Coordinates of N, CA and C in Angstrom, one line a residue:
M1 N -37.5 22.4 67.1 CA -37.3 22.4 65.6 C -36.2 23.5 65.4
I2 N -35.3 23.2 64.5 CA -34.2 24.2 64.2 C -34.5 25.1 63.1
W3 N -35.5 24.8 62.3 CA -35.8 25.7 61.2 C -36.3 27.0 61.5
Q4 N -35.8 28.1 60.9 CA -36.2 29.5 61.2 C -37.1 30.0 60.1
K5 N -37.3 29.3 59.0 CA -38.1 29.7 57.9 C -39.2 28.7 57.7
N6 N -40.4 29.2 57.2 CA -41.5 28.4 56.8 C -41.2 27.9 55.4
F7 N -41.4 26.6 55.2 CA -41.2 26.0 53.8 C -42.0 24.8 53.7
T8 N -42.1 24.4 52.4 CA -42.7 23.1 52.0 C -41.7 22.5 51.1
L9 N -41.8 21.2 50.9 CA -41.0 20.5 49.9 C -41.2 21.1 48.5
E10 N -42.4 21.4 48.2 CA -42.8 21.9 46.9 C -42.1 23.3 46.6
N11 N -42.1 24.2 47.6 CA -41.5 25.5 47.4 C -39.9 25.4 47.4
L12 N -39.4 24.4 48.1 CA -37.9 24.2 48.1 C -37.5 23.7 46.7
N13 N -38.2 22.8 46.2 CA -37.9 22.2 44.8 C -38.1 23.3 43.8
Q14 N -39.1 24.2 43.9 CA -39.3 25.3 43.0 C -38.1 26.2 43.1
L15 N -37.6 26.5 44.3 CA -36.5 27.4 44.4 C -35.3 26.9 43.7
C16 N -35.1 25.5 43.6 CA -34.0 24.9 43.0 C -34.2 24.7 41.5
S17 N -35.3 25.0 40.9 CA -35.6 24.7 39.5 C -34.7 25.6 38.7
N18 N -34.5 25.2 37.5 CA -33.7 26.0 36.5 C -32.3 26.3 37.1
S19 N -31.7 25.3 37.7 CA -30.3 25.5 38.2 C -29.6 24.2 38.1
A20 N -28.3 24.2 38.5 CA -27.5 22.9 38.5 C -28.2 21.8 39.3
V21 N -29.0 22.2 40.3 CA -29.7 21.3 41.2 C -30.7 20.5 40.4
S22 N -31.5 21.2 39.6 CA -32.5 20.5 38.8 C -31.9 19.8 37.7
H23 N -30.8 20.3 37.1 CA -30.1 19.7 36.0 C -29.6 18.3 36.4
L24 N -29.1 18.1 37.7 CA -28.6 16.9 38.1 C -29.7 15.9 38.6
G25 N -31.0 16.4 38.6 CA -32.1 15.6 39.1 C -32.3 15.5 40.6
I26 N -31.6 16.5 41.3 CA -31.7 16.5 42.8 C -33.1 17.0 43.1
E27 N -33.7 16.3 44.1 CA -35.0 16.7 44.6 C -35.0 16.7 46.1
I28 N -35.5 17.7 46.7 CA -35.6 17.8 48.2 C -36.8 16.9 48.5
S29 N -36.6 15.9 49.4 CA -37.5 14.8 49.5 C -38.2 14.6 50.8
A30 N -37.5 15.1 51.9 CA -38.1 14.9 53.2 C -37.4 15.8 54.2
F31 N -38.0 16.0 55.4 CA -37.4 16.8 56.4 C -38.0 16.4 57.8
G32 N -37.3 16.7 58.8 CA -37.8 16.5 60.2 C -37.4 17.6 61.0
E33 N -37.4 17.5 62.3 CA -37.2 18.6 63.2 C -35.7 19.1 63.1
D34 N -34.8 18.2 62.8 CA -33.4 18.7 62.7 C -32.6 18.0 61.6
W35 N -33.3 17.6 60.5 CA -32.7 17.0 59.4 C -33.5 17.3 58.1
I36 N -32.8 17.2 57.0 CA -33.4 17.4 55.7 C -32.7 16.4 54.7
E37 N -33.5 15.9 53.7 CA -33.0 15.0 52.8 C -33.2 15.4 51.4
A38 N -32.4 14.9 50.5 CA -32.6 15.1 49.0 C -32.2 13.8 48.3
T39 N -32.8 13.5 47.2 CA -32.5 12.3 46.4 C -31.9 12.8 45.1
M40 N -31.2 11.9 44.5 CA -30.6 12.1 43.2 C -30.4 10.8 42.4
P41 N -30.8 10.8 41.1 CA -30.6 9.6 40.4 C -29.1 9.4 40.0
V42 N -28.8 8.1 39.9 CA -27.4 7.8 39.4 C -27.7 7.4 37.9
D43 N -27.4 8.3 37.0 CA -27.7 8.1 35.6 C -26.6 8.9 34.8
H44 N -26.9 9.1 33.5 CA -25.9 9.7 32.6 C -25.5 11.1 33.0
R45 N -26.3 11.8 33.8 CA -26.0 13.1 34.3 C -25.0 13.1 35.5
T46 N -25.0 12.0 36.2 CA -24.3 12.0 37.5 C -23.2 10.9 37.6
T47 N -22.9 10.2 36.5 CA -21.8 9.2 36.6 C -20.6 9.7 35.8
Q48 N -19.4 9.1 36.2 CA -18.2 9.3 35.5 C -18.1 8.3 34.3
P49 N -17.1 8.4 33.5 CA -17.0 7.6 32.2 C -17.1 6.1 32.5
F50 N -16.8 5.6 33.7 CA -16.8 4.2 33.9 C -18.1 3.7 34.5
G51 N -19.1 4.6 34.5 CA -20.5 4.2 34.9 C -20.7 4.3 36.4
L52 N -19.8 4.8 37.2 CA -20.0 4.9 38.6 C -20.4 6.3 39.0
L53 N -21.1 6.5 40.1 CA -21.5 7.8 40.6 C -20.2 8.7 40.7
H54 N -20.2 9.8 40.1 CA -19.0 10.7 40.1 C -18.8 11.3 41.5
G55 N -17.6 11.2 42.0 CA -17.3 11.8 43.4 C -17.7 13.2 43.5
G56 N -17.3 14.0 42.4 CA -17.6 15.4 42.5 C -19.1 15.7 42.5
I57 N -19.9 14.9 41.9 CA -21.4 15.0 41.9 C -21.9 14.7 43.3
S58 N -21.3 13.7 43.9 CA -21.7 13.4 45.3 C -21.5 14.6 46.2
V59 N -20.3 15.3 46.0 CA -20.0 16.5 46.7 C -21.0 17.6 46.4
A60 N -21.4 17.7 45.1 CA -22.4 18.7 44.7 C -23.8 18.4 45.4
L61 N -24.2 17.2 45.5 CA -25.4 16.8 46.3 C -25.2 17.2 47.7
A62 N -24.1 16.9 48.3 CA -23.9 17.2 49.8 C -23.9 18.7 50.0
E63 N -23.3 19.5 49.1 CA -23.3 20.9 49.3 C -24.7 21.5 49.1
T64 N -25.4 20.9 48.1 CA -26.8 21.4 47.9 C -27.6 21.2 49.1
I65 N -27.7 20.1 49.7 CA -28.6 19.8 50.8 C -28.1 20.5 52.1
G66 N -26.8 20.5 52.3 CA -26.2 21.2 53.5 C -26.4 22.7 53.4
S67 N -26.2 23.3 52.3 CA -26.3 24.7 52.2 C -27.8 25.1 52.3
L68 N -28.7 24.3 51.8 CA -30.1 24.5 51.9 C -30.5 24.4 53.4
A69 N -30.0 23.4 54.1 CA -30.3 23.3 55.5 C -29.8 24.5 56.3
G70 N -28.6 25.0 56.0 CA -28.1 26.2 56.6 C -28.9 27.4 56.4
Y71 N -29.4 27.6 55.2 CA -30.3 28.7 54.8 C -31.6 28.6 55.6
L72 N -32.1 27.4 55.8 CA -33.4 27.2 56.5 C -33.3 27.4 58.0
A73 N -32.0 27.3 58.5 CA -31.8 27.3 60.0 C -31.3 28.7 60.5
I74 N -31.3 29.7 59.6 CA -30.9 31.0 60.0 C -32.1 32.0 59.9
E75 N -31.9 33.1 60.6 CA -32.9 34.2 60.5 C -33.0 34.8 59.1
E76 N -34.1 35.5 58.9 CA -34.4 36.2 57.6 C -33.3 37.2 57.2
N77 N -32.7 37.9 58.1 CA -31.8 39.0 57.8 C -30.3 38.5 57.7
K78 N -30.1 37.2 57.5 CA -28.8 36.6 57.4 C -28.7 35.7 56.2
I79 N -27.5 35.5 55.7 CA -27.2 34.5 54.6 C -26.1 33.6 55.1
S80 N -26.1 32.4 54.5 CA -25.0 31.4 54.8 C -24.2 31.2 53.5
V81 N -22.9 31.2 53.6 CA -22.0 30.9 52.5 C -21.0 29.8 52.9
G82 N -20.7 29.0 51.9 CA -19.8 27.9 52.2 C -18.4 28.3 52.4
L83 N -17.8 27.7 53.5 CA -16.4 27.9 53.8 C -15.5 26.7 53.4
D84 N -16.1 25.5 53.6 CA -15.3 24.3 53.4 C -16.2 23.1 53.3
I85 N -15.8 22.2 52.4 CA -16.5 20.9 52.3 C -15.5 19.8 52.1
N86 N -15.7 18.7 52.7 CA -14.9 17.5 52.4 C -15.8 16.3 52.3
A87 N -15.3 15.3 51.7 CA -16.1 14.1 51.4 C -15.2 12.9 51.4
H88 N -15.7 11.8 51.9 CA -15.0 10.5 51.9 C -16.0 9.6 51.2
H89 N -15.5 9.1 50.0 CA -16.3 8.2 49.2 C -16.0 6.7 49.7
L90 N -17.0 6.1 50.2 CA -16.9 4.8 50.9 C -17.3 3.6 50.0
R91 N -18.2 3.8 49.1 CA -18.8 2.7 48.3 C -19.2 3.3 47.0
S92 N -19.0 2.5 45.9 CA -19.4 3.0 44.6 C -20.9 2.6 44.4
V93 N -21.5 3.4 43.5 CA -22.9 3.2 43.1 C -23.0 3.3 41.6
K94 N -23.6 2.2 41.0 CA -23.7 2.1 39.6 C -25.1 2.6 39.0
Q95 N -26.1 2.4 39.8 CA -27.4 2.8 39.4 C -28.4 3.0 40.5
G96 N -29.6 3.5 40.2 CA -30.6 3.7 41.2 C -30.6 5.2 41.7
I97 N -31.0 5.3 42.9 CA -31.2 6.6 43.6 C -30.3 6.7 44.8
V98 N -29.7 7.8 45.0 CA -29.0 8.0 46.3 C -29.7 9.1 47.1
T99 N -29.6 8.9 48.4 CA -30.3 9.9 49.3 C -29.3 10.5 50.2
A100 N -29.3 11.8 50.3 CA -28.4 12.6 51.1 C -29.2 13.2 52.3
K101 N -28.7 13.0 53.5 CA -29.4 13.5 54.7 C -28.4 14.4 55.4
A102 N -28.8 15.6 55.6 CA -28.0 16.7 56.3 C -28.5 16.8 57.8
T103 N -27.6 16.7 58.7 CA -27.9 16.9 60.1 C -26.9 17.9 60.7
P104 N -27.3 18.7 61.6 CA -26.3 19.7 62.2 C -25.4 19.0 63.2
I105 N -24.1 19.5 63.1 CA -23.1 19.1 64.1 C -23.0 20.3 65.1
S106 N -23.0 21.5 64.5 CA -22.9 22.7 65.4 C -23.6 23.9 64.6
L107 N -24.5 24.6 65.3 CA -25.2 25.7 64.8 C -24.9 26.9 65.7
N108 N -23.8 27.5 65.5 CA -23.4 28.7 66.2 C -23.9 30.0 65.5
R109 N -23.7 31.1 66.2 CA -24.2 32.3 65.6 C -23.5 32.7 64.3
N110 N -22.2 32.4 64.2 CA -21.4 32.8 63.0 C -21.0 31.6 62.1
I111 N -21.0 30.4 62.6 CA -20.6 29.2 61.9 C -21.5 28.1 62.1
H112 N -21.9 27.4 61.0 CA -22.6 26.1 61.0 C -21.7 25.0 60.5
V113 N -21.8 23.9 61.1 CA -21.2 22.7 60.6 C -22.3 21.6 60.4
W114 N -22.4 21.1 59.2 CA -23.4 20.1 58.8 C -22.7 18.8 58.4
Q115 N -23.3 17.7 58.9 CA -22.9 16.3 58.4 C -23.9 15.9 57.4
I116 N -23.3 15.4 56.2 CA -24.2 14.9 55.2 C -23.8 13.5 54.9
D117 N -24.7 12.5 55.0 CA -24.5 11.1 54.7 C -25.3 10.8 53.5
I118 N -24.6 10.2 52.5 CA -25.2 9.7 51.3 C -25.3 8.2 51.3
R119 N -26.5 7.7 51.1 CA -26.8 6.3 51.1 C -27.4 5.8 49.8
D120 N -27.2 4.6 49.4 CA -27.8 4.0 48.3 C -29.2 3.4 48.6
E121 N -29.8 2.8 47.6 CA -31.1 2.3 47.8 C -31.2 1.1 48.8
Q122 N -30.1 0.5 49.1 CA -30.0 -0.6 50.1 C -29.7 0.0 51.5
D123 N -29.7 1.3 51.6 CA -29.4 2.0 52.8 C -27.9 1.8 53.3
K124 N -27.0 1.5 52.3 CA -25.6 1.4 52.6 C -24.9 2.8 52.4
L125 N -24.1 3.1 53.4 CA -23.4 4.4 53.3 C -22.4 4.4 52.2
C126 N -22.5 5.4 51.3 CA -21.7 5.6 50.2 C -20.7 6.7 50.3
C127 N -21.1 7.7 51.0 CA -20.2 8.9 51.1 C -20.6 9.7 52.4
V128 N -19.6 10.1 53.1 CA -19.8 11.0 54.2 C -19.2 12.4 53.9
S129 N -19.8 13.4 54.2 CA -19.3 14.8 53.9 C -19.6 15.7 55.1
R130 N -18.7 16.7 55.2 CA -18.9 17.7 56.3 C -18.8 19.0 55.6
L131 N -19.8 19.9 55.8 CA -19.9 21.2 55.2 C -19.8 22.3 56.3
T132 N -19.0 23.2 56.2 CA -18.9 24.4 57.1 C -19.4 25.6 56.4
L133 N -20.3 26.3 57.0 CA -20.9 27.5 56.5 C -20.6 28.7 57.4
S134 N -20.4 29.9 56.8 CA -20.3 31.1 57.5 C -21.6 31.8 57.4
I135 N -22.1 32.3 58.6 CA -23.3 33.0 58.7 C -23.1 34.5 58.7
L136 N -23.6 35.2 57.7 CA -23.3 36.7 57.6 C -24.6 37.5 57.6
N137 N -24.5 38.7 58.0 CA -25.6 39.7 58.0 C -25.8 40.1 56.6
L138 N -27.0 40.4 56.2 CA -27.3 40.9 54.8 C -26.8 42.3 54.7

């Protein structure tokens, strides 16, 4: 298992309450030995004026789950900060729930790289994102 911190889904969602994360309806929904997932509704909070999932909101979802994954995978006396994120929007989504799954590409001492795949309710890939984090001492 890559996780360095003890956590539950309940305490992760509590950590994200009263923030942009909860405002967008993002919920941490599942995790495994080397992955973590979050869901987000496609609704009035997350669509652009034409009724499609907003690309920037997809990036916010990817950064949310990727940054959280980085935080959970480092020691207590360290913090992770974002260096770079990119996203490729592959399929539009008009309604329902999207799920973002973060998996590590590289977990080095000073740099993490996370792959975040966002899928719709039919398990179709909608967006792929890559997040690079810098690991710093407190």
